[in-house]
Short mmCIF file of C-alpha atoms in Angstrom, two decimals:
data_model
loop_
_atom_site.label_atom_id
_atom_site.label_comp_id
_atom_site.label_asym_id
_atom_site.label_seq_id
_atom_site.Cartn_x
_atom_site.Cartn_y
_atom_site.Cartn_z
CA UNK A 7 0.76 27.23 -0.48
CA UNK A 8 0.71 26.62 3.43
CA UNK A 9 2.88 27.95 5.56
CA UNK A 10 5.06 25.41 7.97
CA UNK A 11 2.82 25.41 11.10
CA UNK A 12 -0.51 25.17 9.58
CA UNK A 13 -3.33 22.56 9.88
CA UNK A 14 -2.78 21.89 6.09
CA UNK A 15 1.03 21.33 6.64
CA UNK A 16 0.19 19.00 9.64
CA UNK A 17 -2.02 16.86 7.34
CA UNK A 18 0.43 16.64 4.70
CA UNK A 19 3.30 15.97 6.66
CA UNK A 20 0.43 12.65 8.03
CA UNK A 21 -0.38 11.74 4.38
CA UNK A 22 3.54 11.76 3.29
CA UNK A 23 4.39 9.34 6.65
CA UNK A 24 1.66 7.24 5.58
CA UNK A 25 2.73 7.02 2.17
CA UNK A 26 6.44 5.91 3.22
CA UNK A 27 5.04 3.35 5.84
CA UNK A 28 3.25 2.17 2.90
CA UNK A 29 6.37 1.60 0.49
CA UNK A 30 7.88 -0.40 3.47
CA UNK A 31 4.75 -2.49 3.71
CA UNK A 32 4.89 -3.68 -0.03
CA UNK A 33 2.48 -0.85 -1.20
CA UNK A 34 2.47 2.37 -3.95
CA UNK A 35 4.11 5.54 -2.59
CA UNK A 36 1.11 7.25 -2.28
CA UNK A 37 -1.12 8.45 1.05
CA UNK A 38 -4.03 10.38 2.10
CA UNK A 39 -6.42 11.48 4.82
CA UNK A 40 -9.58 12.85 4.72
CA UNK A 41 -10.23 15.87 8.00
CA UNK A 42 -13.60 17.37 9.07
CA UNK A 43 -14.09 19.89 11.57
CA UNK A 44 -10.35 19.45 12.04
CA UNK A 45 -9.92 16.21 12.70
CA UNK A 46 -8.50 12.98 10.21
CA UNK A 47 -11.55 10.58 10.18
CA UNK A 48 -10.37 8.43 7.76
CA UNK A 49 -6.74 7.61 5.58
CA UNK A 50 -6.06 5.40 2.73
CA UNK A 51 -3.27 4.11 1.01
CA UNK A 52 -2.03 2.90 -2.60
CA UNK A 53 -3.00 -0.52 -2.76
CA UNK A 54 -3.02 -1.13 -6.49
CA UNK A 55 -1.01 -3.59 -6.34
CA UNK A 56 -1.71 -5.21 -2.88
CA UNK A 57 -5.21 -5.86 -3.59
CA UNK A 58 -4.81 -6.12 -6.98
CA UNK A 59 -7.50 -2.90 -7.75
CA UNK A 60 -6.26 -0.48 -10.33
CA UNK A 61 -9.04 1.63 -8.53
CA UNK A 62 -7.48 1.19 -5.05
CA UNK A 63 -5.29 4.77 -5.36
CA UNK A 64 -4.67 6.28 -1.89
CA UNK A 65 -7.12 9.20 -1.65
CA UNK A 66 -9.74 6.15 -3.46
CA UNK A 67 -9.06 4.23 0.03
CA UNK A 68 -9.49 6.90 1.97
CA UNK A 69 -12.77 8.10 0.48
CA UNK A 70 -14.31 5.31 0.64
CA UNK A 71 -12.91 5.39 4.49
CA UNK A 72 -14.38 8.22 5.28
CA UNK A 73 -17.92 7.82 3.81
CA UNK A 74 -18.10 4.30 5.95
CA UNK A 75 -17.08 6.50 9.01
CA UNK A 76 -20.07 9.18 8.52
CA UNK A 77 -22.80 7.31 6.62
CA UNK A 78 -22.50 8.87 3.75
CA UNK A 79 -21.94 8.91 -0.05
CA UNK A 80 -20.91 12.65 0.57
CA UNK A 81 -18.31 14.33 2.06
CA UNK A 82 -18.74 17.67 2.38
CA UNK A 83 -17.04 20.05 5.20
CA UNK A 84 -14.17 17.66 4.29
CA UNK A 85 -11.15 18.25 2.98
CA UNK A 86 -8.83 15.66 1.13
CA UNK A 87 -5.06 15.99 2.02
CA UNK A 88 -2.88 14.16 -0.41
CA UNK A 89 1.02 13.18 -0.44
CA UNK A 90 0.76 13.42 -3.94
CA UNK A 91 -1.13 15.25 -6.81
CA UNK A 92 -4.19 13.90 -7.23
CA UNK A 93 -4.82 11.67 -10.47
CA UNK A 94 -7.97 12.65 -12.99
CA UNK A 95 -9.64 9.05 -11.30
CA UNK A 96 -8.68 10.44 -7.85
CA UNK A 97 -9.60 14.02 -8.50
CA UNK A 98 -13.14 12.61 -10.41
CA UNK A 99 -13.92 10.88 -6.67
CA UNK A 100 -13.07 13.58 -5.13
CA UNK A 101 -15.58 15.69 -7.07
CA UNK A 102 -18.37 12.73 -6.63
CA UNK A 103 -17.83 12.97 -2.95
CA UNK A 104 -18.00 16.39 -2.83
CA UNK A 105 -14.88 17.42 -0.66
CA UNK A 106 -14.61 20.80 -0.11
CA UNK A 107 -10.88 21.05 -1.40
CA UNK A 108 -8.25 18.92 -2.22
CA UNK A 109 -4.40 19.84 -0.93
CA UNK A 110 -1.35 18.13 -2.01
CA UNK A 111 2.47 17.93 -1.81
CA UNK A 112 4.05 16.33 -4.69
CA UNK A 113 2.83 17.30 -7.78
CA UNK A 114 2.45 14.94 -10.93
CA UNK A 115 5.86 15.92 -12.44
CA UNK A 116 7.70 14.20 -8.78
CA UNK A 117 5.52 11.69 -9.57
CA UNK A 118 6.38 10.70 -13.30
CA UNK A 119 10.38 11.16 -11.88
CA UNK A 120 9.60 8.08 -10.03
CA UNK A 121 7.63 5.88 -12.84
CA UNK A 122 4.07 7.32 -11.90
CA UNK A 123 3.53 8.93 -15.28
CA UNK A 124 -0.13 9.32 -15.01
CA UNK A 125 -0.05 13.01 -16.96
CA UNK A 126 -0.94 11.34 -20.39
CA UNK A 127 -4.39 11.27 -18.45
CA UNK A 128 -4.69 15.00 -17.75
CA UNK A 129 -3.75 15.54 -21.22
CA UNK A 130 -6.23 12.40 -23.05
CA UNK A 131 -10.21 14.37 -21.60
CA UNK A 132 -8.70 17.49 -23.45
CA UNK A 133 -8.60 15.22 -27.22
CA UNK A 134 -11.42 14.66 -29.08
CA UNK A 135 -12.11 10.77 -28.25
CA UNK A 136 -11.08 9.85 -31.83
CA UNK A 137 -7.54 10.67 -30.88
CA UNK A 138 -7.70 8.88 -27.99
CA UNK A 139 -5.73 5.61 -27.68
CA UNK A 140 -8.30 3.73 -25.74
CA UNK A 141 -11.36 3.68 -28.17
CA UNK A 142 -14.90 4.26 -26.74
CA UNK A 143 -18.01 3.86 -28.43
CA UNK A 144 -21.62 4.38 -27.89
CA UNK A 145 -23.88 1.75 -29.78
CA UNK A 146 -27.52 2.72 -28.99
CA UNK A 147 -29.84 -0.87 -28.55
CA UNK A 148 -32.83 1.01 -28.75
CA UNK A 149 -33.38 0.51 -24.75
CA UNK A 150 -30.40 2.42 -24.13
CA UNK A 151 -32.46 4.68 -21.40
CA UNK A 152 -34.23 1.93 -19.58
CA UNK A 153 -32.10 1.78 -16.40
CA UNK A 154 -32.56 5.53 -16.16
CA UNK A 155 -36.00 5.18 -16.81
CA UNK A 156 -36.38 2.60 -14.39
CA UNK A 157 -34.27 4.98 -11.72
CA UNK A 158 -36.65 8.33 -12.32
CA UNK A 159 -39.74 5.84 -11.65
CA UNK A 160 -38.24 5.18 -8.16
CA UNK A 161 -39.99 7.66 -5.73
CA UNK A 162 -37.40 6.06 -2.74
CA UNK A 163 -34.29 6.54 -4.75
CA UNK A 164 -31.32 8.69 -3.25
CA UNK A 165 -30.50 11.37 -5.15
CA UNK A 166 -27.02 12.10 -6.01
#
């Protein structure tokens, strides 16, 4: 927990203005911002349904943002500042990107009171898949490792 007057606080108060400039605009209820060194280099907004991208969640936006802005697929020294708990999809970005910590306001329980009831999805990755009620499969063709294969043989490829 912050306290009023801190950076964090600042940030979140930024992320929660976007997110209600964004509900005027058409848009999700949903904002974030992504700060290095102190300062917000990039923001995002939902824009599910705007764009039509189930994959277009705020702190999505604004990671993608923010790696334009530095020239890079990583993100460390960064820190994302959500108005809202982030989502397993948002919090898996976040990982990929490497933030250095992730701060929010609302958690997912404010979230579900307003019919964003995304916490079947922090339950589903602790089920064995065959509970799950999306089924996934692997079916091997027998050149199942080929891209990889194909990636490892690269000697300019850009490690992740």
């Amino acid at each position: 927990m912050t306290t009023s007057g801190s950076p964090d606080h600042t940030w979140l108060r930024e992320s929660i203005e976007l997110a209600t400039r964004n509900v005027a605009a058409g848009g999700g209820p949903f904002g974030a911002v992504i700060v290095r060194a102190g300062q917000v280099i990039a923001t995002g907004t939902n824009q599910v349904t705007t764009t039509l991208d189930p994959t277009a969640h705020a702190e999505v936006v604004a990671i993608r943002a923010a790696c334009r802005a530095v020239g890079d697929f990583k993100l460390p020294g960064c820190v994302l500042v959500s108005s809202c708990e982030p989502c397993p999809l948002c919090l898996s970005a976040a990982l990929w990107a490497r933030v250095d910590r992730v701060v929010y306001a609302a958690d997912r329980h404010d979230a579900a009171s307003a019919g964003f009831d995304d916490r079947e999805f922090y339950e589903l990755f602790g089920k064995p898949r065959d509970q799950w009620s999306l089924p996934v499969h692997q079916i091997s063709t027998g050149a199942d490792n080929a891209p990889f294969t194909a990636w490892l043989s690269r000697a300019d490829r850009v490690d992740y």
